[in-house]
Amino acid sequence: LAVGQRLSQSLGPYWEVMAVTATVVGVLHGAIFWLVRRRQRAIRRQAIGDIRGMLHDVVNNQLTVILAYLSDATDSSQRAPLENVRIAVDRISTLLASISEESLRNWQARYPSSLHQLARGQGAA
């Protein structure tokens, strides 16, 4: 503490003002970046929620049609495939309900080569 006081006395008030100004600017920049990042996350979260709802409606409507078609099958040989379809429908519904920013990042990390090929294919179109 005494060293800091001696240093500030030897440098003069000009450097004290500069140090305080630099600190204030740094804090303001940090606060602005934090607010912008927070807003981006909120917008992304809302978009993912909207997409999840849309996919949930579309896929569940199609799955309901498939299940209605398969439930008409009364033959005992078709009951096992029907149960497999119901299990698949439940899995799809569960996956749709769990879509999030984190699950998207995990998926991107798991399939980087597929995403690269997909991006290359879209760029050529």
GROMACS .gro file of C-alpha atoms in nm:
model
  125
    1LEU     CA    1   0.000   0.000   0.000
    2ALA     CA    2   0.282   0.238   0.089
    3VAL     CA    3   0.461   0.153  -0.236
    4GLY     CA    4   0.146   0.234  -0.433
    5GLN     CA    5   0.114   0.570  -0.261
    6ARG     CA    6   0.478   0.656  -0.327
    7LEU     CA    7   0.442   0.549  -0.690
    8SER     CA    8   0.129   0.758  -0.741
    9GLN     CA    9   0.297   1.060  -0.580
   10SER     CA   10   0.597   1.030  -0.808
   11LEU     CA   11   0.388   0.988  -1.125
   12GLY     CA   12   0.149   1.269  -1.046
   13PRO     CA   13  -0.228   1.309  -1.065
   14TYR     CA   14  -0.232   1.270  -1.445
   15TRP     CA   15  -0.155   0.897  -1.421
   16GLU     CA   16  -0.406   0.848  -1.142
   17VAL     CA   17  -0.678   0.995  -1.364
   18MET     CA   18  -0.564   0.775  -1.653
   19ALA     CA   19  -0.570   0.462  -1.436
   20VAL     CA   20  -0.917   0.539  -1.302
   21THR     CA   21  -1.043   0.618  -1.654
   22ALA     CA   22  -0.900   0.294  -1.794
   23THR     CA   23  -1.061   0.098  -1.511
   24VAL     CA   24  -1.399   0.261  -1.565
   25VAL     CA   25  -1.382   0.200  -1.941
   26GLY     CA   26  -1.290  -0.164  -1.882
   27VAL     CA   27  -1.579  -0.215  -1.642
   28LEU     CA   28  -1.822  -0.047  -1.884
   29HIS     CA   29  -1.702  -0.264  -2.174
   30GLY     CA   30  -1.740  -0.574  -1.961
   31ALA     CA   31  -2.093  -0.476  -1.860
   32ILE     CA   32  -2.193  -0.401  -2.220
   33PHE     CA   33  -2.052  -0.731  -2.349
   34TRP     CA   34  -2.226  -0.919  -2.069
   35LEU     CA   35  -2.562  -0.756  -2.150
   36VAL     CA   36  -2.526  -0.824  -2.523
   37ARG     CA   37  -2.432  -1.188  -2.461
   38ARG     CA   38  -2.723  -1.231  -2.221
   39ARG     CA   39  -2.965  -1.090  -2.480
   40GLN     CA   40  -2.825  -1.319  -2.751
   41ARG     CA   41  -2.873  -1.622  -2.529
   42ALA     CA   42  -3.232  -1.522  -2.452
   43ILE     CA   43  -3.311  -1.477  -2.822
   44ARG     CA   44  -3.146  -1.811  -2.908
   45ARG     CA   45  -3.335  -1.986  -2.627
   46GLN     CA   46  -3.664  -1.844  -2.754
   47ALA     CA   47  -3.588  -1.946  -3.113
   48ILE     CA   48  -3.501  -2.300  -3.005
   49GLY     CA   49  -3.825  -2.317  -2.807
   50ASP     CA   50  -4.025  -2.203  -3.110
   51ILE     CA   51  -3.849  -2.456  -3.334
   52ARG     CA   52  -3.903  -2.731  -3.077
   53GLY     CA   53  -4.275  -2.653  -3.066
   54MET     CA   54  -4.307  -2.649  -3.443
   55LEU     CA   55  -4.118  -2.979  -3.482
   56HIS     CA   56  -4.315  -3.136  -3.201
   57ASP     CA   57  -4.646  -3.050  -3.368
   58VAL     CA   58  -4.544  -3.159  -3.717
   59VAL     CA   59  -4.376  -3.483  -3.613
   60ASN     CA   60  -4.641  -3.582  -3.360
   61ASN     CA   61  -4.914  -3.526  -3.620
   62GLN     CA   62  -4.735  -3.753  -3.865
   63LEU     CA   63  -4.664  -4.012  -3.597
   64THR     CA   64  -5.030  -4.012  -3.493
   65VAL     CA   65  -5.129  -4.086  -3.851
   66ILE     CA   66  -4.878  -4.372  -3.866
   67LEU     CA   67  -4.998  -4.516  -3.537
   68ALA     CA   68  -5.361  -4.490  -3.644
   69TYR     CA   69  -5.279  -4.677  -3.965
   70LEU     CA   70  -5.084  -4.946  -3.779
   71SER     CA   71  -5.342  -4.987  -3.503
   72ASP     CA   72  -5.593  -5.104  -3.764
   73ALA     CA   73  -5.377  -5.414  -3.809
   74THR     CA   74  -5.540  -5.690  -3.609
   75ASP     CA   75  -5.315  -5.968  -3.737
   76SER     CA   76  -5.100  -6.107  -3.454
   77SER     CA   77  -4.794  -6.116  -3.680
   78GLN     CA   78  -4.814  -5.736  -3.712
   79ARG     CA   79  -4.837  -5.665  -3.339
   80ALA     CA   80  -4.462  -5.690  -3.274
   81PRO     CA   81  -4.375  -5.436  -3.546
   82LEU     CA   82  -4.655  -5.214  -3.412
   83GLU     CA   83  -4.498  -5.222  -3.065
   84ASN     CA   84  -4.158  -5.134  -3.218
   85VAL     CA   85  -4.318  -4.839  -3.396
   86ARG     CA   86  -4.477  -4.720  -3.070
   87ILE     CA   87  -4.138  -4.740  -2.896
   88ALA     CA   88  -3.983  -4.539  -3.181
   89VAL     CA   89  -4.263  -4.282  -3.155
   90ASP     CA   90  -4.198  -4.245  -2.782
   91ARG     CA   91  -3.824  -4.200  -2.843
   92ILE     CA   92  -3.885  -3.935  -3.109
   93SER     CA   93  -4.125  -3.747  -2.881
   94THR     CA   94  -3.871  -3.759  -2.598
   95LEU     CA   95  -3.594  -3.631  -2.825
   96LEU     CA   96  -3.812  -3.346  -2.948
   97ALA     CA   97  -3.890  -3.245  -2.590
   98SER     CA   98  -3.520  -3.239  -2.500
   99ILE     CA   99  -3.391  -3.020  -2.784
  100SER     CA  100  -3.179  -2.741  -2.638
  101GLU     CA  101  -2.875  -2.531  -2.715
  102GLU     CA  102  -2.659  -2.778  -2.522
  103SER     CA  103  -2.798  -3.082  -2.706
  104LEU     CA  104  -2.734  -2.904  -3.036
  105ARG     CA  105  -2.370  -2.842  -2.938
  106ASN     CA  106  -2.331  -3.206  -2.833
  107TRP     CA  107  -2.475  -3.322  -3.165
  108GLN     CA  108  -2.243  -3.089  -3.357
  109ALA     CA  109  -1.943  -3.223  -3.165
  110ARG     CA  110  -2.050  -3.581  -3.230
  111TYR     CA  111  -2.102  -3.546  -3.606
  112PRO     CA  112  -1.852  -3.285  -3.734
  113SER     CA  113  -1.773  -3.467  -4.060
  114SER     CA  114  -2.142  -3.504  -4.148
  115LEU     CA  115  -2.199  -3.135  -4.084
  116HIS     CA  116  -1.898  -3.046  -4.297
  117GLN     CA  117  -2.029  -3.258  -4.586
  118LEU     CA  118  -2.375  -3.108  -4.546
  119ALA     CA  119  -2.235  -2.754  -4.556
  120ARG     CA  120  -2.030  -2.838  -4.863
  121GLY     CA  121  -2.335  -2.985  -5.036
  122GLN     CA  122  -2.546  -2.676  -4.963
  123GLY     CA  123  -2.271  -2.446  -5.084
  124ALA     CA  124  -2.259  -2.624  -5.419
  125ALA     CA  125  -2.635  -2.598  -5.471
   0.00000   0.00000   0.00000
